CSV table of C-alpha atoms in Angstrom, one decimal:
chain,number,residue,atom,x,y,z
A,1,SER,CA,33.9,103.6,127.7
A,2,SER,CA,32.5,100.9,126.5
A,3,GLN,CA,30.9,101.8,123.2
A,4,THR,CA,33.1,100.8,120.0
A,5,ILE,CA,33.2,102.4,116.9
A,6,VAL,CA,33.5,100.8,113.7
A,7,ILE,CA,35.1,102.6,110.9
A,8,GLY,CA,35.7,101.1,107.6
A,9,ALA,CA,36.7,100.9,103.9
A,10,HIS,CA,36.3,98.2,101.7
A,11,PHE,CA,39.8,98.1,99.8
A,12,ASP,CA,39.4,95.0,97.4
A,13,HIS,CA,38.5,96.5,93.3
A,14,LEU,CA,38.2,95.1,90.1
A,15,GLY,CA,42.0,93.6,89.1
A,16,TRP,CA,42.3,92.8,85.4
A,17,GLY,CA,38.4,93.4,85.3
A,18,SER,CA,36.9,90.0,86.5
A,19,ASP,CA,33.6,90.0,86.5
A,20,GLY,CA,32.2,93.2,87.8
A,21,SER,CA,34.0,95.2,85.3
A,22,LEU,CA,32.5,98.2,82.7
A,23,TYR,CA,36.0,98.3,80.6
A,24,ARG,CA,35.0,97.4,76.9
A,25,GLY,CA,38.2,98.2,75.4
A,26,GLU,CA,40.1,95.6,73.3
A,27,ASP,CA,43.6,95.4,75.5
A,28,LYS,CA,43.7,93.7,78.8
A,29,ALA,CA,44.2,96.6,81.7
A,30,ILE,CA,45.0,97.0,85.5
A,31,HIS,CA,41.3,98.4,87.2
A,32,ASN,CA,43.4,100.4,89.9
A,33,GLY,CA,39.8,101.8,91.4
A,34,ALA,CA,41.2,105.4,92.8
A,35,ASP,CA,38.3,105.9,93.4
A,36,ASP,CA,36.1,102.8,94.6
A,37,ASN,CA,37.7,102.6,96.4
A,38,ALA,CA,41.5,103.7,97.7
A,39,SER,CA,39.6,106.9,98.6
A,40,GLY,CA,38.2,105.6,101.3
A,41,VAL,CA,40.6,104.0,102.6
A,42,ALA,CA,43.1,107.1,102.6
A,43,VAL,CA,40.2,108.7,105.1
A,44,MET,CA,39.8,106.0,106.7
A,45,LEU,CA,43.4,105.8,107.7
A,46,ASN,CA,43.5,109.5,108.3
A,47,LEU,CA,40.8,109.4,110.2
A,48,ALA,CA,43.3,106.8,112.3
A,49,SER,CA,45.5,109.7,112.7
A,50,LYS,CA,43.5,112.3,113.2
A,51,LEU,CA,41.6,110.0,116.6
A,52,LYS,CA,44.8,109.0,118.0
A,53,GLU,CA,45.7,112.5,119.1
A,54,THR,CA,41.3,113.5,119.6
A,55,ASN,CA,39.8,110.1,121.4
A,56,LYS,CA,38.0,110.6,124.6
A,57,GLY,CA,37.9,107.4,125.7
A,58,ASN,CA,36.3,106.1,123.0
A,59,ASN,CA,37.0,102.3,121.2
A,60,TYR,CA,37.5,102.7,117.7
A,61,LEU,CA,37.9,100.2,115.3
A,62,PHE,CA,39.1,100.6,112.3
A,63,MET,CA,38.7,97.9,109.5
A,64,ALA,CA,39.8,96.9,105.8
A,65,PHE,CA,37.2,95.2,104.1
A,66,SER,CA,38.0,92.6,101.3
A,67,GLY,CA,35.1,90.7,98.8
A,68,GLU,CA,32.9,94.1,98.8
A,69,GLU,CA,33.3,93.5,95.0
A,70,MET,CA,32.1,90.2,95.3
A,71,GLY,CA,28.7,90.5,97.6
A,72,LEU,CA,30.3,92.2,100.6
A,73,LEU,CA,31.9,89.3,101.8
A,74,GLY,CA,34.4,90.4,104.5
A,75,SER,CA,32.0,92.3,106.1
A,76,ASN,CA,29.4,90.0,106.6
A,77,TYR,CA,32.0,87.7,107.5
A,78,PHE,CA,33.5,89.6,110.5
A,79,VAL,CA,30.2,90.7,112.0
A,80,LYS,CA,29.1,86.7,111.6
A,81,ASN,CA,32.5,86.0,113.1
A,82,ALA,CA,32.8,89.3,115.2
A,83,THR,CA,35.9,89.8,117.7
A,84,ILE,CA,33.5,92.1,120.0
A,85,ASP,CA,30.6,92.0,120.6
A,86,THR,CA,27.7,93.9,118.0
A,87,ASP,CA,26.0,95.3,120.8
A,88,SER,CA,29.2,96.8,121.6
A,89,ILE,CA,28.8,98.8,118.8
A,90,ASN,CA,27.3,102.1,119.0
A,91,TYR,CA,27.6,103.3,114.7
A,92,MET,CA,29.6,101.8,111.9
A,93,LEU,CA,31.4,104.8,109.0
A,94,ASN,CA,32.1,103.9,105.6
A,95,MET,CA,33.7,105.4,103.1
A,96,ASP,CA,32.8,104.4,99.6
A,97,MET,CA,34.1,106.5,96.9
A,98,VAL,CA,34.8,109.5,98.3
A,99,GLY,CA,37.4,110.9,96.5
A,100,ARG,CA,36.0,113.0,93.3
A,101,LEU,CA,33.9,115.9,95.4
A,102,ASP,CA,32.7,118.2,93.0
A,103,THR,CA,32.5,122.0,92.8
A,104,ASN,CA,29.0,122.2,94.0
A,105,ARG,CA,30.7,119.7,96.9
A,106,ARG,CA,27.6,117.4,97.0
A,107,LEU,CA,28.3,114.9,99.6
A,108,ALA,CA,26.6,111.9,99.7
A,109,VAL,CA,25.0,111.3,103.0
A,110,TYR,CA,23.1,107.2,103.2
A,111,GLY,CA,21.8,105.4,106.6
A,112,VAL,CA,21.0,108.9,108.0
A,113,GLY,CA,17.3,106.7,108.8
A,114,THR,CA,19.0,104.5,110.8
A,115,SER,CA,19.6,106.2,114.3
A,116,PRO,CA,17.5,109.9,115.0
A,117,GLU,CA,20.5,111.3,115.6
A,118,PHE,CA,22.6,111.6,112.4
A,119,ILE,CA,20.6,114.1,111.2
A,120,PRO,CA,20.6,116.6,113.2
A,121,THR,CA,24.3,116.1,114.5
A,122,ILE,CA,25.3,116.3,110.6
A,123,GLU,CA,23.4,120.0,110.3
A,124,LYS,CA,25.2,121.2,113.8
A,125,ILE,CA,28.9,120.9,111.9
A,126,LYS,CA,29.5,124.3,110.0
A,127,GLU,CA,33.2,123.1,108.7
A,128,PRO,CA,34.2,122.5,106.0
A,129,GLN,CA,30.6,122.8,104.8
A,130,PHE,CA,28.8,120.5,102.0
A,131,THR,CA,25.8,120.3,100.2
A,132,PHE,CA,24.4,117.3,101.9
A,133,LYS,CA,21.6,114.5,99.6
A,134,TYR,CA,20.4,112.7,102.4
A,135,ASP,CA,19.1,109.1,101.9
A,136,SER,CA,17.5,107.1,105.0
A,137,SER,CA,18.5,103.2,103.9
A,138,GLY,CA,20.2,101.5,105.7
A,139,ILE,CA,20.9,98.5,102.7
A,140,GLY,CA,22.6,100.3,100.0
A,141,PRO,CA,25.6,98.8,98.0
A,142,SER,CA,28.4,98.7,100.5
A,143,ASP,CA,29.9,97.1,103.5
A,144,HIS,CA,27.8,99.1,105.6
A,145,THR,CA,24.6,96.8,104.9
A,146,SER,CA,26.3,94.2,106.8
A,147,PHE,CA,25.9,96.9,110.1
A,148,TYR,CA,22.6,97.2,109.0
A,149,LEU,CA,21.2,93.6,109.0
A,150,GLU,CA,22.8,93.6,112.5
A,151,ASP,CA,21.0,96.3,114.1
A,152,VAL,CA,23.7,98.6,113.6
A,153,PRO,CA,23.3,102.4,113.1
A,154,VAL,CA,25.1,103.5,110.2
A,155,ILE,CA,26.4,106.5,107.7
A,156,HIS,CA,27.8,105.8,104.3
A,157,PHE,CA,29.5,109.0,102.9
A,158,PHE,CA,29.9,109.5,99.3
A,159,THR,CA,30.4,111.6,96.9
A,160,GLY,CA,29.1,110.5,93.3
A,161,GLN,CA,28.9,108.2,90.5
A,162,HIS,CA,31.1,109.1,87.3
A,163,GLU,CA,31.8,107.7,84.3
A,164,ASP,CA,35.0,105.8,85.1
A,165,TYR,CA,33.5,103.4,87.8
A,166,HIS,CA,34.2,100.1,87.0
A,167,LYS,CA,36.9,100.7,84.5
A,168,PRO,CA,39.7,101.8,84.0
A,169,THR,CA,39.7,105.3,83.8
A,170,ASP,CA,39.5,105.5,87.7
A,171,ASP,CA,43.0,106.7,88.1
A,172,THR,CA,45.1,109.0,90.4
A,173,ASP,CA,44.2,112.2,87.5
A,174,PHE,CA,40.9,112.3,88.7
A,175,ILE,CA,40.8,113.0,92.9
A,176,ASN,CA,40.1,115.5,94.0
A,177,PHE,CA,42.4,115.7,97.7
A,178,ASP,CA,41.6,118.5,99.0
A,179,GLY,CA,38.0,117.0,98.9
A,180,LEU,CA,39.0,114.6,100.9
A,181,LYS,CA,40.6,116.0,103.0
A,182,ASP,CA,37.8,117.4,103.7
A,183,VAL,CA,35.5,114.5,103.5
A,184,SER,CA,38.1,113.2,106.3
A,185,ASP,CA,37.6,115.7,108.5
A,186,PHE,CA,33.5,116.2,108.3
A,187,ILE,CA,34.2,112.7,109.4
A,188,ALA,CA,36.4,113.8,112.2
A,189,ASN,CA,34.4,116.4,113.8
A,190,LEU,CA,31.1,114.4,113.7
A,191,ILE,CA,32.7,111.5,115.8
A,192,LEU,CA,33.0,114.5,118.0
A,193,GLU,CA,30.0,115.7,118.3
A,194,LEU,CA,28.2,112.1,118.0
A,195,ASP,CA,31.1,111.6,121.3
A,196,LYS,CA,29.2,114.2,123.7
A,197,LYS,CA,26.0,111.8,122.6
A,198,GLU,CA,24.7,109.0,124.5
A,199,LYS,CA,24.6,105.1,123.4
A,200,LEU,CA,22.8,105.8,119.8
A,201,ILE,CA,19.2,104.4,119.1
A,202,PHE,CA,18.9,101.7,116.2
A,203,GLN,CA,15.9,102.3,113.9
A,204,LYS,CA,14.9,100.0,111.2
A,205,THR,CA,14.1,101.8,107.7
A,206,LYS,CA,12.1,101.1,104.8
């Protein structure tokens, strides 16, 4: 098929802190960014290994973006200098902070209004099970926004905000690894369901 699905996650974080840090401690400390966004990168890599086995003829473009924390620089550069025709991108999936699935199994899905197919297809998938929190807007503080602005349907997955956000305490001890696997399995199932459809219709959102 000449359809391409872009699967992305940003791999930059804040290093020793810099502008975006919310840490107020005296001693400088490394911000490892386990949830923001090693979690998303891990899911992206896991999806690459899964889709290698199940691919039915789509093109998948896996992208790790830098400069997200400085203002979506990497994804914005890509869409302005794309290596493929952006019209051939069927949709873009973005994973940013997917490592802290809570006991209510709340998964926020942003961008669901950017194509009419998204919500019905998500609701069709029974396993793994989540409680969804939908946001229709294609614009948000992560790399999917760059693609939405080029009229590409987008979905962004997010397991929720927490007090370690942009602090050195965002570390692996707090990652829900089973939850991470479930997010990855769910997205893989979603891709397989969307594969059964024609090219998705793009919709502008409020």
